[in-house]
Amino acid sequence: MLQILDVDGHVVNEALLPQLSHDELRAIMRKMVFTRIWDQRAIKLTRQGRLGFYAPVAGQEASMIGSEAATSKEDFLLPSYRDVPQAVWHGWPMYQAFLYSRGHVHGGQMPEGVNVLMPQIIIGAQIVQAAGVALAFKLKKEKRVAFTYIGDGGTSQGDFYEGINFAGAYQAPAVFIIQNNQFAISVPVHLQTAAETLAQKAAAAGIPSERVDGMDVLAVYSATKRAVERARAGEGPSLIESMTFRFGPHTMSGDDPTRYRSKELEESWQRRDPLVRFRAYLEGQSLWSQADEEAVIEEAKTAVSEALAKADAQPKMTVPELIDVMFEQLPDDLRAQRAEFVK
Amino acid sequence: MAQMTMIQAITSALDNELARDPSVLLFGEDVGQSGGVFRATDGLQKKYGDQRVFDTPLAESGIAGLATGLALQGFRPIAEIQFFGFVFEAMDEIAGQAARMRFRSGGRYTSPIVYRAPFGGGVKTPEMHADSLEGLLLQTPGLKVVIPSNPYDAKGLLISAIRDNDPVFFLEHMKLYRSMRAEVPEEAYTLPLGKAAVVRPGKDLTVVAYGAMVHTALKAADQWSKQKGVEAEIIDLRTISPIDIETIIESVKKTNRAVVLQEAQRTAGAAAEIVAQINEHALYHLEGPVKRITAPDTVYPYAQIEEEWLPSTERVLTGFEAALAL
Ligand SMILES: Cc1ncc(C[n+]2csc(CCOP(=O)(O)OP(=O)(O)O)c2C)c(N)n1
């Protein structure tokens, strides 16, 4: 398993240390802290009924942010329901992510130049679609990459195998990232598959794969960077298995992790907290301070409040608005149905 | 007798049948240790062991295919699709394979499978969780489709479904899971599949509904009765495939007017089929066209505008007015 920083933030793999400037390193830390705060706020807002659907991300920041940071803005992201941070860091305005959570049709309307699809609910659908997006880049001779995420549970879906196999068959520029957070709602990985690792599933598709410490942001960054560069260089797709953990419940819709996870297990993963580890590394080089941390916390709180206010200001969606996005030209029978909703 | 919610009645039915018949197996995503995302299978793995009640890998086609294979070897699988919106993943195994098993083997093999799935709107679930996709199943020959509207029916119909030698899709409306309690016997009992119930007698208008819409219809009918003294007769279909056309026709012969109510989008659904059958069997008893009250033909709008989109009591009353106007 690829690791660059140990749990105390010491470098264990000097040779693989990615070439990142001080600013870039600090930017990664900033995004991780920001995301942790935003996650805490989102959980509160969901409990207050001010957001709709929300899947907590704490614990997975290194996995999410380290991988997204290794891509470029022209690369196309196909996220799943938990991958909202990557989507936002890739350009999805946060207030639209809140509208998406509430089920407002404007949530998924990506601004021009933002190469992100609205998060996927159907597990595995994003994998086959990523193969298609990647093939399109190849056919159009664009040096762009499709990247997508799936959970450990999701690797059981037929779509997962079909997607990685297609990408392999076409040597399409795709990067598939498995976020192995150990549980699919309540089901642990060992009940999901008899395979020793999820990374090894790439072997059958004939594509390279790598297993990384998903609590180590530099390891995730470095593995993703190599996969992205391979794809951009026309060398085909890769699969990354990022070993991580979600600290919270599966979603905010009533999941109770104490029914399927022991306290000891939770604590053993909390000791590997990606924020603590990376902070220690940066502090060791005088690249991060308590003041930096506090500034980001304030920044995140303000940004979330502003995004929420903007989402609140969006007029509530209507049924006619919904009918209008069904077709380019409204068929007559739908026009008649629309009329029933106009008072 | 015990007072049970619909979800408790469902757990009770599963419990009764697991105890009665060792060939009954129960599986799906998160149904084992965690007892299901709605707790429908709570405690059953503890009671019957992880050979008979078990978690599956996260793959609906796999779940449905496993059921087909187990059924071929004499088991009676109860397969949970965690939310009905995920049924697309399993459609080939359900519609293309299990429902055709009798045909493919000339009757040698059967598919005594129950597929269970929660569905239904008004509870603010994420995208693809609430959709009423039963119309897709109605197009599948060889498959029965059950949608109970209350705890008592849920238990009796589920036990019948488990004992049925053909595949049955059993749909559980999420809004009804905990919205009411009713007297439900602890012991097993059955209700016939394919038999509707007249849940409110009336002489002026026949209202056909199923699932949560039965309660919307009842509310509208009571309001109408108070305000206008007009009495609607409400039929709870309970099984939408096969449809109990006799009960419907009998009622229409009495009231001479009908509306059909469904939560699903308008085109080609259960309501369309019922209107067609009323026209075929009772056209000359009608004093006006049969009205459909449905959601519009759009994708299900999760969370934000569910309430406007789903047929409301108000919209149902408008439908009643239209059916009654000559
Ligand atoms: C096709 C499909 N089946 C089932 C579900 C319900 N569901 C949502 S998340 C989930 C577990 C996913 O676990 P995993 O793939 O490990 O990802 P994680 O949520 O842990 O990030 C399940 C069963 C779904 N959304 N889509």
XYZ file of C-alpha atoms and ligand atoms in Angstrom:
695
model
C 0.000 0.000 0.000
C 1.384 3.370 -1.029
C 2.097 5.642 1.908
C 4.166 8.814 2.012
C 3.326 10.151 5.480
C 2.935 7.967 8.540
C 0.247 8.642 11.150
C 2.459 11.211 12.848
C 3.090 13.114 9.625
C 6.669 11.868 9.149
C 7.800 11.169 5.609
C 8.254 7.437 5.114
C 8.707 7.462 1.364
C 10.992 10.325 0.368
C 11.356 9.206 -3.245
C 7.611 9.452 -3.901
C 7.093 12.838 -2.304
C 5.148 14.803 -4.946
C 6.679 17.958 -6.371
C 4.343 20.504 -4.857
C 5.145 24.132 -4.069
C 4.579 25.519 -0.615
C 1.496 27.305 -1.857
C 0.114 24.127 -3.347
C 0.699 22.219 -0.137
C -1.003 24.932 1.858
C -3.889 25.019 -0.597
C -4.484 21.300 -0.052
C -4.525 21.763 3.718
C -6.849 24.711 3.378
C -9.300 22.635 1.349
C -9.201 19.792 3.852
C -9.914 22.026 6.851
C -12.557 23.920 4.896
C -14.237 20.662 3.932
C -14.249 19.378 7.519
C -15.958 22.548 8.742
C -18.407 22.591 5.870
C -19.245 18.935 6.592
C -19.984 19.786 10.227
C -22.185 22.695 9.137
C -23.962 20.580 6.532
C -24.756 17.932 9.143
C -26.229 20.589 11.428
C -28.202 22.185 8.621
C -29.585 18.796 7.595
C -30.693 18.116 11.168
C -32.449 21.499 11.161
C -34.237 20.574 7.946
C -32.462 23.336 6.009
C -30.772 20.915 3.612
C -32.203 17.803 1.993
C -30.100 14.758 1.293
C -26.573 14.727 2.715
C -23.864 12.057 2.991
C -21.157 13.014 5.519
C -17.529 13.046 4.368
C -15.373 13.535 7.499
C -12.494 11.047 7.421
C -12.415 10.949 3.637
C -10.952 14.428 3.027
C -7.504 13.165 2.007
C -9.029 10.703 -0.387
C -11.355 13.255 -1.939
C -9.180 16.357 -1.975
C -5.862 14.664 -2.700
C -7.312 13.027 -5.806
C -9.208 16.039 -7.148
C -6.125 18.228 -6.655
C -4.228 15.954 -9.062
C -6.615 16.746 -11.935
C -7.035 19.837 -14.081
C -10.149 21.927 -14.505
C -10.702 20.622 -18.043
C -10.844 17.045 -16.747
C -14.391 15.768 -16.353
C -15.642 14.612 -12.957
C -18.470 12.088 -12.508
C -19.131 12.125 -8.757
C -21.388 9.938 -6.650
C -23.615 11.188 -3.832
C -20.755 11.454 -1.313
C -18.344 13.214 -3.694
C -19.774 16.690 -3.260
C -16.453 18.198 -2.026
C -14.559 17.122 -5.143
C -17.362 18.517 -7.286
C -17.250 21.853 -5.479
C -13.442 22.038 -5.584
C -13.712 21.243 -9.284
C -15.955 24.257 -9.824
C -19.528 23.446 -8.794
C -20.766 26.543 -6.929
C -21.509 25.616 -3.347
C -24.944 27.227 -3.316
C -25.890 24.961 -6.208
C -24.696 21.946 -4.233
C -27.119 23.047 -1.512
C -29.911 23.423 -4.070
C -29.118 19.938 -5.365
C -29.404 18.640 -1.820
C -32.869 20.193 -1.627
C -33.911 18.781 -4.974
C -33.994 22.102 -6.837
C -33.512 21.701 -10.577
C -31.033 24.604 -10.665
C -28.649 22.575 -8.475
C -27.464 20.424 -11.352
C -27.217 23.212 -13.962
C -23.421 23.446 -14.118
C -22.049 26.844 -15.121
C -20.201 27.045 -18.434
C -16.686 25.656 -18.092
C -17.428 23.533 -15.038
C -16.736 19.941 -16.027
C -18.818 18.175 -13.431
C -21.969 16.081 -13.581
C -24.559 16.255 -10.813
C -23.748 13.569 -8.193
C -25.005 10.099 -9.030
C -27.404 8.186 -6.802
C -27.451 4.903 -8.726
C -24.397 3.025 -7.605
C -22.118 2.149 -10.503
C -23.821 4.243 -13.195
C -21.012 6.802 -13.058
C -18.419 4.129 -13.850
C -19.861 3.116 -17.208
C -20.533 6.740 -18.060
C -16.931 7.681 -17.236
C -15.766 5.124 -19.774
C -17.936 6.897 -22.342
C -16.729 10.380 -21.460
C -13.135 9.146 -21.618
C -13.681 7.489 -24.980
C -15.127 10.766 -26.264
C -11.945 12.595 -25.247
C -9.916 9.983 -27.082
C -12.075 10.212 -30.230
C -11.913 13.996 -30.183
C -8.158 13.861 -29.577
C -8.513 16.085 -26.529
C -5.914 15.678 -23.840
C -8.535 15.460 -21.130
C -9.294 12.835 -18.547
C -12.547 11.496 -17.096
C -12.326 10.736 -13.399
C -14.871 9.125 -11.147
C -15.384 7.625 -7.722
C -17.110 4.609 -6.246
C -17.341 3.067 -2.790
C -16.171 -0.372 -1.717
C -19.745 -1.643 -1.918
C -20.156 -0.205 -5.374
C -17.403 -2.427 -6.737
C -19.870 -5.327 -6.502
C -22.108 -3.824 -9.191
C -21.975 -5.156 -12.713
C -21.613 -1.580 -13.917
C -18.285 -1.296 -12.106
C -16.820 -4.277 -13.984
C -18.383 -3.222 -17.255
C -17.064 0.312 -16.963
C -13.473 -0.549 -16.141
C -13.472 -3.275 -18.767
C -14.775 -0.938 -21.483
C -12.240 1.725 -20.561
C -9.517 -0.897 -20.761
C -10.752 -2.281 -24.081
C -10.753 1.199 -25.639
C -7.673 2.394 -23.746
C -9.763 5.378 -22.795
C -8.317 8.130 -20.591
C -10.240 7.374 -17.397
C -9.211 7.310 -13.749
C -11.376 5.198 -11.437
C -11.013 5.847 -7.738
C -12.443 3.408 -5.236
C -12.927 5.039 -1.871
C -12.779 1.991 0.329
C -14.276 3.335 3.549
C -14.788 -0.231 4.816
C -18.597 -0.261 4.831
C -21.423 -0.101 2.321
C -24.035 1.317 4.675
C -23.778 -1.571 7.179
C -22.074 -4.283 5.148
C -18.300 -4.672 5.716
C -15.977 -5.282 2.778
C -15.314 -8.909 3.722
C -19.011 -9.710 3.176
C -18.931 -7.782 -0.076
C -16.291 -9.896 -1.801
C -13.823 -12.708 -1.293
C -11.202 -10.706 -3.165
C -8.255 -9.772 -0.990
C -8.120 -6.224 -2.316
C -10.459 -4.189 -4.475
C -7.501 -2.909 -6.476
C -6.942 -6.417 -7.808
C -10.277 -6.237 -9.618
C -8.450 -4.167 -12.235
C -6.443 -7.212 -13.277
C -9.419 -8.804 -15.017
C -9.966 -5.590 -16.980
C -6.328 -5.527 -17.960
C -5.676 -2.133 -16.444
C -3.100 -1.073 -13.850
C -4.149 -0.462 -10.281
C -2.710 0.737 -7.051
C -3.723 0.653 -3.404
C -3.013 3.783 -1.385
C -3.326 4.951 2.183
C -6.435 7.054 1.812
C -5.765 8.912 5.048
C -2.513 10.241 3.595
C -3.284 13.113 1.270
C 0.157 13.088 -0.368
C -0.114 9.389 -1.197
C -3.552 9.874 -2.748
C -2.330 12.917 -4.665
C 0.724 11.150 -5.970
C -1.092 8.001 -7.110
C -3.836 10.019 -8.805
C -1.333 12.332 -10.459
C 0.420 9.348 -12.037
C -2.882 7.861 -13.200
C -3.984 11.194 -14.677
C -0.656 11.633 -16.472
C -0.826 8.112 -17.880
C -4.331 8.777 -19.152
C -3.359 12.125 -20.650
C -0.364 10.554 -22.347
C -2.648 8.071 -24.119
C -1.644 5.119 -21.959
C -5.167 4.226 -20.934
C -7.185 3.956 -17.722
C -6.126 3.101 -14.180
C -7.803 2.107 -10.957
C -6.885 3.385 -7.513
C -8.090 1.879 -4.257
C -7.936 4.477 -1.526
C -8.133 2.973 1.985
C -10.201 5.373 4.051
C -13.016 5.635 6.586
C -16.103 7.757 7.039
C -16.249 8.903 10.624
C -19.981 9.639 10.573
C -23.124 7.800 9.530
C -23.728 6.678 5.935
C -26.187 9.521 5.329
C -28.262 11.832 7.481
C -31.412 9.804 6.741
C -31.451 7.655 9.859
C -28.368 5.438 9.567
C -26.965 4.332 12.932
C -23.348 3.151 12.640
C -23.345 1.707 16.169
C -25.470 -1.131 14.791
C -22.583 -2.350 12.646
C -19.317 -0.710 13.804
C -17.449 -1.105 17.073
C -16.123 1.832 19.039
C -12.629 0.343 18.854
C -12.750 0.243 15.074
C -13.948 3.844 14.897
C -11.219 4.971 17.279
C -8.499 3.101 15.418
C -9.439 5.018 12.288
C -9.794 8.321 14.053
C -6.136 7.995 15.078
C -5.339 8.116 11.364
C -7.268 11.356 10.807
C -5.945 12.804 7.539
C -6.142 16.390 8.799
C -4.070 15.712 11.898
C -1.448 13.886 9.892
C -1.032 16.468 7.154
C -1.133 19.315 9.634
C 1.756 17.731 11.547
C 3.729 17.396 8.318
C 3.155 21.022 7.347
C 3.824 22.345 10.830
C 7.114 20.444 10.800
C 8.100 22.611 7.841
C 6.614 25.786 9.259
C 4.009 25.820 6.466
C 0.978 25.819 8.740
C 0.081 27.462 12.017
C -2.759 27.702 14.468
C -3.537 31.106 12.956
C -3.766 29.594 9.468
C -6.116 26.959 10.795
C -8.364 29.497 12.490
C -8.436 31.696 9.427
C -9.642 28.803 7.263
C -12.271 27.842 9.807
C -13.651 31.375 9.710
C -13.426 31.463 5.944
C -15.343 28.193 5.677
C -18.070 29.288 8.058
C -18.562 32.526 6.156
C -18.541 30.781 2.779
C -21.125 28.229 3.905
C -23.394 30.938 5.307
C -23.136 32.967 2.135
C -23.830 29.952 -0.060
C -26.799 29.036 2.081
C -28.174 32.558 1.853
C -27.795 32.424 -1.915
C -29.545 29.066 -2.063
C -32.348 30.404 0.149
C -32.761 33.375 -2.162
C -33.389 31.123 -5.160
C -37.139 31.060 -5.850
C -38.699 27.702 -5.104
C -38.922 25.499 -8.141
C -42.356 24.903 -9.699
C -44.022 21.998 -11.486
C -44.210 23.921 -14.817
C -40.459 24.553 -14.527
C -39.964 20.830 -14.088
C -42.176 20.022 -17.076
C -40.202 22.511 -19.182
C -36.917 20.624 -18.741
C -38.333 17.302 -19.930
C -37.927 18.017 -23.662
C -36.448 20.617 -25.952
C -39.914 21.173 -27.379
C -42.873 20.452 -25.181
C -45.156 17.793 -26.704
C -48.841 18.747 -26.833
C -49.977 16.340 -24.157
C -47.367 17.685 -21.747
C -48.413 21.212 -22.630
C -51.924 20.270 -21.545
C -50.616 18.762 -18.325
C -48.576 21.907 -17.710
C -51.706 24.009 -17.972
C -53.238 22.093 -15.065
C -50.490 23.474 -12.839
C -50.740 27.114 -13.867
C -53.181 28.916 -11.636
C -54.627 -8.583 19.051
C -51.578 -6.428 18.663
C -51.554 -2.895 17.276
C -48.987 -2.805 14.499
C -47.599 -0.298 12.056
C -47.266 -1.473 8.480
C -43.574 -2.082 8.899
C -44.205 -4.186 12.003
C -46.867 -6.136 10.140
C -44.351 -6.835 7.385
C -41.698 -7.990 9.859
C -44.325 -10.182 11.495
C -45.265 -11.772 8.151
C -41.619 -12.490 7.343
C -41.114 -13.925 10.815
C -44.159 -16.215 10.526
C -43.086 -17.594 7.172
C -39.408 -18.055 8.058
C -40.597 -20.037 11.088
C -43.124 -22.097 9.137
C -41.127 -23.036 6.048
C -37.386 -23.816 6.118
C -37.126 -23.221 2.378
C -37.900 -19.509 2.840
C -34.757 -17.356 2.568
C -34.484 -13.621 3.078
C -31.691 -11.494 1.634
C -30.710 -8.115 0.239
C -28.523 -5.102 0.964
C -28.273 -4.343 4.710
C -31.143 -6.698 5.649
C -29.027 -8.880 7.963
C -27.080 -7.464 10.858
C -28.489 -3.970 10.526
C -32.071 -5.177 10.028
C -32.758 -3.178 6.894
C -32.632 0.566 6.280
C -36.257 0.787 7.480
C -35.823 -2.006 10.069
C -38.259 -4.245 8.209
C -36.054 -7.270 8.841
C -34.928 -6.268 12.332
C -34.021 -9.212 14.536
C -34.660 -11.854 11.889
C -31.011 -12.728 11.280
C -30.524 -13.240 15.006
C -33.540 -15.508 15.097
C -32.994 -17.554 11.933
C -29.246 -17.356 11.411
C -27.128 -15.928 8.638
C -27.758 -18.890 6.338
C -31.416 -17.931 5.998
C -31.332 -14.164 6.507
C -28.302 -12.545 4.972
C -26.657 -9.436 3.576
C -25.745 -9.534 -0.090
C -23.049 -7.696 -1.985
C -24.288 -4.395 -3.401
C -25.690 -5.543 -6.750
C -29.374 -5.736 -7.622
C -28.968 -7.850 -10.737
C -27.001 -10.263 -8.579
C -29.685 -10.276 -5.894
C -32.471 -10.980 -8.359
C -30.426 -13.570 -10.248
C -29.507 -15.316 -7.023
C -33.222 -15.537 -6.246
C -33.941 -17.121 -9.629
C -31.228 -19.729 -9.119
C -32.249 -20.536 -5.572
C -35.873 -20.870 -6.677
C -34.806 -23.356 -9.368
C -33.469 -25.514 -6.558
C -36.570 -25.459 -4.398
C -35.995 -22.472 -2.150
C -38.524 -19.695 -1.680
C -36.435 -16.527 -1.789
C -37.599 -13.172 -0.511
C -35.288 -10.682 -2.184
C -35.211 -7.084 -1.034
C -34.487 -4.305 -3.507
C -33.469 -1.563 -1.077
C -35.463 1.108 -2.904
C -37.756 0.464 -5.848
C -35.880 3.097 -7.879
C -32.976 0.665 -8.129
C -35.108 -1.960 -9.873
C -33.756 -1.004 -13.292
C -30.528 -2.789 -12.339
C -32.491 -5.984 -11.785
C -35.098 -5.768 -14.540
C -33.666 -8.464 -16.768
C -33.574 -10.993 -13.965
C -37.107 -10.132 -12.844
C -38.950 -9.456 -16.094
C -36.706 -11.172 -18.605
C -35.866 -14.289 -16.603
C -37.825 -15.185 -13.451
C -41.236 -14.238 -14.824
C -40.509 -16.344 -17.935
C -39.306 -19.413 -16.084
C -42.554 -21.350 -16.387
C -42.639 -20.630 -20.108
C -38.980 -21.482 -20.634
C -39.292 -24.810 -18.887
C -42.788 -25.648 -20.105
C -43.953 -25.498 -16.509
C -41.168 -27.727 -15.182
C -39.579 -24.911 -13.149
C -41.259 -22.081 -11.303
C -40.101 -18.910 -9.636
C -41.691 -18.744 -6.187
C -39.902 -15.475 -5.455
C -41.073 -12.403 -3.603
C -39.294 -9.178 -4.470
C -39.893 -6.589 -1.777
C -39.171 -2.917 -2.247
C -40.057 0.358 -0.525
C -41.270 3.146 -2.809
C -43.580 6.113 -2.884
C -43.490 9.846 -2.541
C -44.080 12.471 0.057
C -41.264 11.464 2.416
C -38.477 13.582 0.930
C -36.067 10.849 -0.082
C -33.166 11.536 -2.487
C -33.433 11.162 -6.258
C -34.434 7.687 -7.563
C -35.831 6.532 -4.207
C -39.505 7.452 -4.343
C -40.456 6.741 -7.935
C -43.638 4.793 -8.619
C -42.366 2.459 -11.323
C -45.076 -0.188 -11.008
C -46.192 0.496 -14.569
C -42.977 -1.155 -15.745
C -43.908 -4.305 -13.894
C -47.454 -4.377 -15.255
C -46.007 -4.946 -18.716
C -44.399 -8.160 -17.470
C -46.447 -11.299 -18.118
C -46.060 -13.887 -15.385
C -45.465 -11.416 -12.579
C -47.957 -10.422 -9.873
C -47.759 -6.978 -8.322
C -49.085 -6.237 -4.835
C -49.371 -2.807 -3.178
C -50.995 -2.834 0.270
C -52.487 0.288 1.841
C -52.625 -0.680 5.530
C -50.936 -2.929 8.125
C -53.564 -5.688 8.152
C -53.577 -6.103 4.386
C -49.787 -5.871 4.238
C -49.321 -8.897 6.439
C -52.015 -11.063 4.853
C -50.953 -10.192 1.316
C -47.253 -10.689 2.017
C -47.865 -14.153 3.436
C -49.946 -15.031 0.371
C -47.150 -13.704 -1.847
C -44.551 -15.853 -0.071
C -46.745 -18.950 -0.418
C -47.543 -18.220 -4.070
C -45.711 -20.435 -6.547
C -45.158 -17.601 -9.025
C -43.064 -14.460 -8.706
C -44.700 -11.593 -6.861
C -43.464 -8.034 -6.601
C -44.493 -6.637 -3.231
C -44.318 -2.842 -3.046
C -44.306 -1.043 0.283
C -45.209 2.644 0.301
C -42.725 4.446 2.551
C -45.267 6.984 3.732
C -47.446 4.191 5.078
C -44.689 2.381 6.985
C -45.295 4.227 10.240
C -48.219 6.549 9.541
C -50.908 4.337 11.101
C -51.472 1.397 13.399
C -54.084 -1.305 13.109
C -55.117 -4.540 14.741
C -52.960 -7.266 13.256
C -52.917 -10.869 14.476
C -49.524 -12.202 15.602
C -50.248 -15.487 13.873
C -50.164 -16.062 10.140
C -53.203 -15.415 7.915
C -53.615 -14.872 4.212
C -55.552 -12.526 1.974
C -56.178 -13.557 -1.619
C -53.967 -11.955 -4.286
C -55.923 -10.348 -7.092
C -58.865 -9.379 -4.903
C -59.747 -5.726 -4.298
C -61.518 -4.346 -1.217
C -64.339 -1.817 -1.085
C -63.026 0.380 1.702
C -65.785 2.999 1.598
C -69.237 2.309 0.224
C -70.977 4.992 -1.822
C -73.526 5.395 -4.571
C -72.479 8.453 -6.564
C -68.986 7.788 -7.876
C -66.519 4.913 -8.021
C -62.952 5.774 -7.045
C -60.261 3.200 -7.775
C -56.963 3.635 -5.928
C -54.086 1.698 -4.399
C -51.287 2.257 -1.912
C -51.058 5.663 -0.258
C -53.595 7.127 -2.697
C -56.326 5.116 -0.958
C -55.918 7.447 2.010
C -55.938 10.556 -0.176
C -59.122 9.270 -1.792
C -60.722 8.596 1.592
C -59.934 12.100 2.766
C -61.366 13.640 -0.370
C -64.479 11.460 -0.176
C -65.159 12.405 3.438
C -64.731 16.078 2.648
C -67.082 15.768 -0.300
C -69.645 13.896 1.709
C -69.684 16.614 4.355
C -69.650 19.520 1.936
C -71.909 18.231 -0.813
C -73.583 15.133 0.516
C -72.167 13.213 -2.414
C -70.966 9.673 -1.597
C -67.922 8.224 -3.329
C -67.316 4.489 -3.219
C -63.639 3.723 -2.807
C -62.000 0.566 -4.047
C -58.564 -0.357 -2.761
C -57.085 -2.545 -5.479
C -54.447 -4.170 -3.200
C -53.141 -6.121 -6.208
C -52.520 -4.191 -9.404
C -51.594 -7.270 -11.373
C -53.849 -9.117 -11.764
C -56.518 -6.416 -11.501
C -59.804 -7.332 -9.841
C -61.974 -5.988 -12.614
C -65.152 -7.648 -11.274
C -65.207 -5.579 -8.116
C -64.645 -2.429 -10.159
C -67.379 -3.206 -12.681
C -69.869 -4.085 -9.985
C -69.267 -0.707 -8.412
C -69.438 1.215 -11.689
C -72.755 -0.454 -12.494
C -74.060 1.038 -9.281
C -72.521 4.531 -9.459
C -72.235 5.004 -13.235
C -69.195 7.226 -12.831
C -65.568 6.537 -12.105
C -62.205 8.111 -11.435
C -58.924 6.282 -11.141
C -56.210 7.589 -8.907
C -52.525 6.817 -8.994
C -49.365 8.413 -7.652
C -47.344 7.494 -10.740
C -46.937 9.579 -13.888
C -49.913 9.522 -16.232
C -48.915 7.631 -19.351
C -49.319 3.868 -19.671
C -49.649 3.084 -15.988
C -52.066 1.112 -13.835
C -54.704 3.840 -14.150
C -54.571 3.701 -17.942
C -55.148 -0.038 -17.788
C -58.076 0.301 -15.405
C -59.740 2.970 -17.547
C -59.348 0.708 -20.563
C -60.928 -2.200 -18.727
C -63.833 -0.102 -17.463
C -64.455 0.996 -21.041
C -64.326 -2.578 -22.261
C -66.597 -3.999 -19.608
C -68.914 -1.227 -18.502
C -69.072 1.477 -21.165
C -72.857 1.427 -21.353
C -73.174 1.870 -17.617
C -71.157 5.081 -17.668
C -72.748 8.510 -17.576
C -69.473 10.289 -18.334
C -65.877 9.605 -19.284
C -63.656 7.943 -16.696
C -61.162 10.443 -15.250
C -57.563 9.759 -14.329
C -55.917 11.642 -11.513
C -52.150 11.169 -11.631
C -48.813 12.906 -11.421
C -47.638 14.661 -14.596
C -45.317 12.940 -17.067
C -42.017 14.160 -15.675
C -39.259 12.522 -13.695
C -40.001 12.362 -9.988
C -38.966 15.695 -8.462
C -37.248 14.658 -5.278
C -37.717 16.606 -2.058
C -38.563 20.166 -3.003
C -41.859 20.053 -4.907
C -43.109 16.566 -4.145
C -46.258 17.890 -2.500
C -47.285 19.977 -5.528
C -46.430 17.176 -7.929
C -48.201 14.277 -6.221
C -51.995 14.088 -6.502
C -53.273 16.102 -3.548
C -56.682 15.968 -1.902
C -57.439 19.232 -3.689
C -56.547 17.818 -7.086
C -58.508 14.669 -6.346
C -61.569 16.778 -5.560
C -61.161 18.622 -8.840
C -61.073 15.218 -10.518
C -64.252 14.200 -8.700
C -65.973 17.366 -9.915
C -64.951 16.670 -13.484
C -66.207 13.088 -13.288
C -69.517 14.176 -11.882
C -70.147 17.017 -14.332
C -72.337 15.873 -17.152
C -28.047 0.771 -7.540
C -28.132 1.172 -6.124
N -28.343 0.220 -5.183
C -28.452 0.548 -3.888
C -28.350 1.844 -3.482
C -28.544 2.187 -2.016
N -27.303 2.559 -1.385
C -26.895 3.845 -1.367
S -25.397 3.998 -0.759
C -25.245 2.345 -0.460
C -23.977 1.822 0.097
C -22.809 2.247 -0.701
O -21.621 1.860 -0.142
P -20.246 2.115 -0.860
O -20.350 1.787 -2.300
O -19.209 1.410 -0.081
O -20.029 3.686 -0.773
P -20.052 4.658 0.488
O -21.459 5.126 0.672
O -19.526 3.901 1.645
O -19.187 5.811 0.136
C -26.394 1.685 -0.848
C -26.616 0.255 -0.693
C -28.141 2.821 -4.497
N -28.039 4.118 -4.208
N -28.022 2.449 -5.793
